mmCIF file of C-alpha atoms in Angstrom:
data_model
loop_
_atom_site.group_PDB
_atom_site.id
_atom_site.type_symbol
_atom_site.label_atom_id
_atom_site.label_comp_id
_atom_site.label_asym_id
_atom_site.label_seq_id
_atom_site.Cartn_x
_atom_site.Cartn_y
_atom_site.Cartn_z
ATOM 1 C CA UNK A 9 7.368 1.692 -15.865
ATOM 2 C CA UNK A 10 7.722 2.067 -19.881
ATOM 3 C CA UNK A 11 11.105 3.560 -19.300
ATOM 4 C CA UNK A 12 12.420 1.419 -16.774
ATOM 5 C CA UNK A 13 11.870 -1.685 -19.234
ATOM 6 C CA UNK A 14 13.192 0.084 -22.336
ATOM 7 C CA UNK A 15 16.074 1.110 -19.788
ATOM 8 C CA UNK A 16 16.702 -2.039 -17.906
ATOM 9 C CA UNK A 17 13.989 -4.918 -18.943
ATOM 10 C CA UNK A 18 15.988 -6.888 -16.131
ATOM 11 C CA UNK A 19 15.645 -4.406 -13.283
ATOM 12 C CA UNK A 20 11.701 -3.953 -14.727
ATOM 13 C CA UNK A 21 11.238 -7.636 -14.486
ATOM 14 C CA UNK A 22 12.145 -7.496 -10.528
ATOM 15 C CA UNK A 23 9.801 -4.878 -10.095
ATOM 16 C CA UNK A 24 7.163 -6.729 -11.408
ATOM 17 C CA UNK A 25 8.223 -9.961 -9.119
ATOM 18 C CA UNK A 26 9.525 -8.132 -6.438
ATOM 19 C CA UNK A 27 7.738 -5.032 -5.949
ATOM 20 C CA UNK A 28 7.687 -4.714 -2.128
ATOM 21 C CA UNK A 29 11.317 -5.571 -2.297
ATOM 22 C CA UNK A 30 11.997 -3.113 -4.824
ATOM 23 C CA UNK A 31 9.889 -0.178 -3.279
ATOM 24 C CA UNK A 32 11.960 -0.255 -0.029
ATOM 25 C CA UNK A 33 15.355 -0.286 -2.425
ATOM 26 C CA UNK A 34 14.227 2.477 -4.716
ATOM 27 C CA UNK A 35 12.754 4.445 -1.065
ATOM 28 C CA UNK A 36 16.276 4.048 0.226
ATOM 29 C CA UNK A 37 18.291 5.274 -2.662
ATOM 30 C CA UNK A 38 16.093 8.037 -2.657
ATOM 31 C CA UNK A 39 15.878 8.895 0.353
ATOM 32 C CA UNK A 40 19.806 8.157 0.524
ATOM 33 C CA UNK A 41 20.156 11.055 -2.679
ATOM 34 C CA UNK A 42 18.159 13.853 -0.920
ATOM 35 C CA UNK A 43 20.038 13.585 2.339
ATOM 36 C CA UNK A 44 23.601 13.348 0.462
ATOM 37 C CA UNK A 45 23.137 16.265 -1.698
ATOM 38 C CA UNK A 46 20.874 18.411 0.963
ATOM 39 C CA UNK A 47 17.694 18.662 -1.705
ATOM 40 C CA UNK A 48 14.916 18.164 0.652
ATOM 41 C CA UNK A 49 15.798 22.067 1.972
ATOM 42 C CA UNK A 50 17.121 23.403 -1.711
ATOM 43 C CA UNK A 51 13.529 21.851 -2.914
ATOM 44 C CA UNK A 52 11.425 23.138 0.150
ATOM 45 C CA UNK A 53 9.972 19.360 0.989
ATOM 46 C CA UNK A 54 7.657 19.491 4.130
ATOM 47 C CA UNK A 55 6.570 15.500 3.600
ATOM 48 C CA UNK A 56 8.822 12.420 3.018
ATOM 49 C CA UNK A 57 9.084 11.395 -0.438
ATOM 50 C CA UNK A 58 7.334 8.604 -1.524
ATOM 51 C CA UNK A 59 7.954 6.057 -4.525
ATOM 52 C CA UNK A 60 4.912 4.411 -6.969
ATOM 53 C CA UNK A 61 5.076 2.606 -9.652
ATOM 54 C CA UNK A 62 2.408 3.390 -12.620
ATOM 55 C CA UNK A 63 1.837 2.158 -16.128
ATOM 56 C CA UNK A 64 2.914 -0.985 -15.789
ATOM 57 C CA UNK A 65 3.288 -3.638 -19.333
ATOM 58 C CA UNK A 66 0.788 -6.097 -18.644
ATOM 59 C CA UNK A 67 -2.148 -4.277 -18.698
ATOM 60 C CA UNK A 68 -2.884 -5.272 -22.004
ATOM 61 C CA UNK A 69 -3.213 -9.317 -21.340
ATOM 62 C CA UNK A 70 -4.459 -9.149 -17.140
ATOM 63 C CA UNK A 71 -7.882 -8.757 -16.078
ATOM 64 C CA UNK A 72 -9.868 -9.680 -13.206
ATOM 65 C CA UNK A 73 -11.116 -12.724 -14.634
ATOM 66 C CA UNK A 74 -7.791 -13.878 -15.794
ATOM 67 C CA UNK A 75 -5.911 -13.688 -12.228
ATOM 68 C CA UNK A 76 -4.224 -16.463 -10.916
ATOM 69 C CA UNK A 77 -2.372 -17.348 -8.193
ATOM 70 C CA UNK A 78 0.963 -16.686 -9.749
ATOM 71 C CA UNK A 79 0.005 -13.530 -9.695
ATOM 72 C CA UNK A 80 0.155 -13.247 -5.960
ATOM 73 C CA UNK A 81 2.239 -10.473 -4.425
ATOM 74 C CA UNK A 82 3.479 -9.722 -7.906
ATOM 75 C CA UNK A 83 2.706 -6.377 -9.835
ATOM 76 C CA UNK A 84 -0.367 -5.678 -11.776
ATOM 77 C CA UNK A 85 -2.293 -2.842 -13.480
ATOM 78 C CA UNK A 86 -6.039 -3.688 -14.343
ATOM 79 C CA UNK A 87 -8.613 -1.423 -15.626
ATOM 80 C CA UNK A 88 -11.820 -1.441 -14.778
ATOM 81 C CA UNK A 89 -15.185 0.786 -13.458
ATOM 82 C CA UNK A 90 -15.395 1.586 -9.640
ATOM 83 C CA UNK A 91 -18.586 0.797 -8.126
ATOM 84 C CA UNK A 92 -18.118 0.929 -4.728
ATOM 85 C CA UNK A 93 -15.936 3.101 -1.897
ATOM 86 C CA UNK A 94 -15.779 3.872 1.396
ATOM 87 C CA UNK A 95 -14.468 6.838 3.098
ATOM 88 C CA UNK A 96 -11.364 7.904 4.402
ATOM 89 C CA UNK A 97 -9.833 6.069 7.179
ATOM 90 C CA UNK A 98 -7.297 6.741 9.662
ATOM 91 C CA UNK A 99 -4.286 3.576 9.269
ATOM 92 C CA UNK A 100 -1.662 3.883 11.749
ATOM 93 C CA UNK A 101 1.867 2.783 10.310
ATOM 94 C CA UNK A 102 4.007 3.463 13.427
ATOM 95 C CA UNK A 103 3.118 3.431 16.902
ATOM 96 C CA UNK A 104 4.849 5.074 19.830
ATOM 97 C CA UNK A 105 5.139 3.071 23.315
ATOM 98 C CA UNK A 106 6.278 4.397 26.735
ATOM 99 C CA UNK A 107 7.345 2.103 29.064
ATOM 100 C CA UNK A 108 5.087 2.728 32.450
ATOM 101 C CA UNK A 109 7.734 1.988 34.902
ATOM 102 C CA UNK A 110 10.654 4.138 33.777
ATOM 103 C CA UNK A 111 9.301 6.043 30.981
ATOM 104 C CA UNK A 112 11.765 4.773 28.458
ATOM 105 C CA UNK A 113 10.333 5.560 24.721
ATOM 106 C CA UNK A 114 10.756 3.815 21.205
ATOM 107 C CA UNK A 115 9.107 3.321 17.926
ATOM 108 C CA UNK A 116 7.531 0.390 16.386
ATOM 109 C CA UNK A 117 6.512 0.424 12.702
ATOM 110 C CA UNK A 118 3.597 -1.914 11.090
ATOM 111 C CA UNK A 119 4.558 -3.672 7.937
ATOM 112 C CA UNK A 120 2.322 -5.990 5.924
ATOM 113 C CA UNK A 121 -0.799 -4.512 8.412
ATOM 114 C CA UNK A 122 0.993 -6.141 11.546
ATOM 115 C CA UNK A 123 2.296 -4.265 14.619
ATOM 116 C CA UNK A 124 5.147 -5.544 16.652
ATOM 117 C CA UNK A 125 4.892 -4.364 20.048
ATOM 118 C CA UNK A 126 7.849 -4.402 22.615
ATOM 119 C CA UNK A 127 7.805 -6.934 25.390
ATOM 120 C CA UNK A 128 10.807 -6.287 27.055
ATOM 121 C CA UNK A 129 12.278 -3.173 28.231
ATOM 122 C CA UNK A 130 15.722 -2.915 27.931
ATOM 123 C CA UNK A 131 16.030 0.077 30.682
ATOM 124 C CA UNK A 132 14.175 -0.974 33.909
ATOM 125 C CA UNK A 133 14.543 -4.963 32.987
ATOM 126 C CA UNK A 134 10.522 -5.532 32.632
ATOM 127 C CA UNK A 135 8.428 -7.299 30.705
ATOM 128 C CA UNK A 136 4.794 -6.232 29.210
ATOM 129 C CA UNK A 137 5.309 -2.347 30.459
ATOM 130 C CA UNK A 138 4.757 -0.504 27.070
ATOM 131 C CA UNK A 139 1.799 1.408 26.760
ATOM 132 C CA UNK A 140 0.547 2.547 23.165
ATOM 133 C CA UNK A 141 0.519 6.589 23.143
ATOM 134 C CA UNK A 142 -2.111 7.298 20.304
ATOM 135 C CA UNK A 143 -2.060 11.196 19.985
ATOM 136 C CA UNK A 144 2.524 10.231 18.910
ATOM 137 C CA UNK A 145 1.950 7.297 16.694
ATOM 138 C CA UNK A 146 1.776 8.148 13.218
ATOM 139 C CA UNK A 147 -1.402 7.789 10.622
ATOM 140 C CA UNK A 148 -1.544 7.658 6.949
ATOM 141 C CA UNK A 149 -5.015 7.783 4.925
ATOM 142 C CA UNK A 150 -6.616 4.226 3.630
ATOM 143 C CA UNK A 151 -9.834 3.947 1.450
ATOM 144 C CA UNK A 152 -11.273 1.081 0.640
ATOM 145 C CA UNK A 153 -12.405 0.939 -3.409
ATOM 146 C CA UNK A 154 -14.565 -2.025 -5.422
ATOM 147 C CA UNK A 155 -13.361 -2.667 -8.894
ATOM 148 C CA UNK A 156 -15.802 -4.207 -11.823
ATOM 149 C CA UNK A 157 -13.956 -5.452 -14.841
ATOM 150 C CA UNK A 158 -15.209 -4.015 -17.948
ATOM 151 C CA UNK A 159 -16.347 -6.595 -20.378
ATOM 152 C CA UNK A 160 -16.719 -6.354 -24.249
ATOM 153 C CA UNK A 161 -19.276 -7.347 -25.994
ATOM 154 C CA UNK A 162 -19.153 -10.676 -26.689
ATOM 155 C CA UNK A 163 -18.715 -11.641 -22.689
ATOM 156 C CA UNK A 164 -22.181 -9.952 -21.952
ATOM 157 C CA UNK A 165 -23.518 -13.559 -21.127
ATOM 158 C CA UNK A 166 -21.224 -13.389 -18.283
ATOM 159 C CA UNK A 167 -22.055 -11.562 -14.672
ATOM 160 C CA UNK A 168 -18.512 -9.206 -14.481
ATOM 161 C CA UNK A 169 -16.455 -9.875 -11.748
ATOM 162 C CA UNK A 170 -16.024 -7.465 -8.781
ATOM 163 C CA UNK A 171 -11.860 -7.231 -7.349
ATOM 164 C CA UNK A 172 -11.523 -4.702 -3.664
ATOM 165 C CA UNK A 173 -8.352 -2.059 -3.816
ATOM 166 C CA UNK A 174 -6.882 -0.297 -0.983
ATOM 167 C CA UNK A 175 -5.798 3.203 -1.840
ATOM 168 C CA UNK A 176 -3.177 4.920 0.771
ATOM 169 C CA UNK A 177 -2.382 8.627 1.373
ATOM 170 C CA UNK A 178 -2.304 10.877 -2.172
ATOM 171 C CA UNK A 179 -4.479 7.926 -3.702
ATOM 172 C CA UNK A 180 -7.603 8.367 -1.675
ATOM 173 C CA UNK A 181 -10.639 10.222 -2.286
ATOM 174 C CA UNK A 182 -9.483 10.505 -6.131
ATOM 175 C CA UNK A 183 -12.419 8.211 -7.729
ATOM 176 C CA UNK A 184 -15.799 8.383 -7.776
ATOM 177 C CA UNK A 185 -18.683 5.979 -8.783
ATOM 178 C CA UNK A 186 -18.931 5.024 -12.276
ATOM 179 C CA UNK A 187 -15.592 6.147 -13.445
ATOM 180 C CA UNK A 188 -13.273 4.473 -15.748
ATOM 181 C CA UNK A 189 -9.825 4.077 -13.595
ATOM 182 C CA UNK A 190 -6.541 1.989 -14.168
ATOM 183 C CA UNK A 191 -4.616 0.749 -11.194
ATOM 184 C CA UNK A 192 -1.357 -0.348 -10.555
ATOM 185 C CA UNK A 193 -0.907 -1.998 -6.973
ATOM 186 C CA UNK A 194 0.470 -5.356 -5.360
ATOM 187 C CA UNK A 195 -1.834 -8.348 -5.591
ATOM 188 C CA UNK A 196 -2.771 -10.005 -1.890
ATOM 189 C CA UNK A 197 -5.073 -11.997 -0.152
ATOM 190 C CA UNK A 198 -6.385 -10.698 2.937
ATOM 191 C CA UNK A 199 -9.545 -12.600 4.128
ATOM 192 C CA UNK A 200 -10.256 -9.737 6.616
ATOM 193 C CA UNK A 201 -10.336 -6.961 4.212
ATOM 194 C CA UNK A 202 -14.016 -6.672 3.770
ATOM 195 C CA UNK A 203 -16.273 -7.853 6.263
ATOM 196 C CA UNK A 204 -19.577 -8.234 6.461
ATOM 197 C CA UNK A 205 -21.893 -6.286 8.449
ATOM 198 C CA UNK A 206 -23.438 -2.534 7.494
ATOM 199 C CA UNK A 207 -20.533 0.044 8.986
ATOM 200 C CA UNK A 208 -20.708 2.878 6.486
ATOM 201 C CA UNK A 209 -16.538 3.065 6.473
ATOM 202 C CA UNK A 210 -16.785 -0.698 4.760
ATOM 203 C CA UNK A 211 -19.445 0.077 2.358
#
């Protein structure tokens, strides 16, 4: 993100605000560019493209222990040592439904983790008639990751504080324990992320 804010410190300063907002508007544009000038064949692309944002300014003055909730669904990058991970799971991110009575068919994608599923059907008039069709729905790779601030010195006195990542897709299986990692991601709360019990998939 250096060059977007030595380009544009305005359109960096959405990002940083905005960043779910701003992914689906850079995705679009994209997206928008390889279908206008036909690059997806010229290129040979077999998978969509996909937008991240790295390096981002504030890496220098955020760390676990200084979060806040202004910080909430904004963009961060925080270093830190991984002590924890689970393995790769199966997320689905759209899910195909037939309709049982007429066999009508349509796609329903999950945003924010939350599937909407059709009630009605617009082709036989009936409600509650979509069935889920697992082996057409579409998956994407999740890993769950525990992050340990690093501490200097001085702040030895203090027990380090642990933060839990979700890595999608590319970003999984890329750290292992003990290693040194910066992260750029989106800041949530989610009070189901990590449950307890002993499931080796959740640490």
């Amino acid at each position: 993100l250096f060059h977007i804010a030595e380009f544009d410190p305005y359109l960096y300063l959405k990002i940083i605000d905005f960043p779910t907002e701003m992914l689906t508007i850079f995705d679009f544009a994209l997206t928008s560019i390889f279908l206008s000038k036909n690059l997806t064949k010229k290129i040979g692309l077999k998978k969509k493209v996909r937008i991240s944002f790295t390096n981002s300014m504030n890496s220098q003055d955020i760390t676990i222990d200084s979060i806040s909730p202004k910080n909430l669904n904004k963009l961060l990058t925080l270093k830190g040592i991984v002590v924890k991970h689970s393995t790769r799971l199966p997320v689905m991110t759209s899910a195909f439904f037939r309709c049982e009575i007429c066999s009508f068919e349509t796609f329903s994608f999950i945003e924010r983790g939350k599937l909407i599923e059709p009630v009605y059907c617009y082709c036989c008039k009936n409600f509650h008639s979509f069935k889920n069709i697992l082996n057409r729905s579409n998956f994407s790779d999740k890993q769950f990751i525990s992050l340990q601030e690093i501490r200097c010195k001085e702040e030895n006195e203090h027990f380090p504080l642990n933060i839990n990542l979700v890595a999608y897709d590319e970003n999984t299986d890329k750290v292992r324990i003990g290693q040194r990692i910066e992260v750029t991601g989106i800041l949530r709360i989610s009070e189901n992320l990590f449950p307890i019990n002993n499931s080796p998939n959740r640490f």
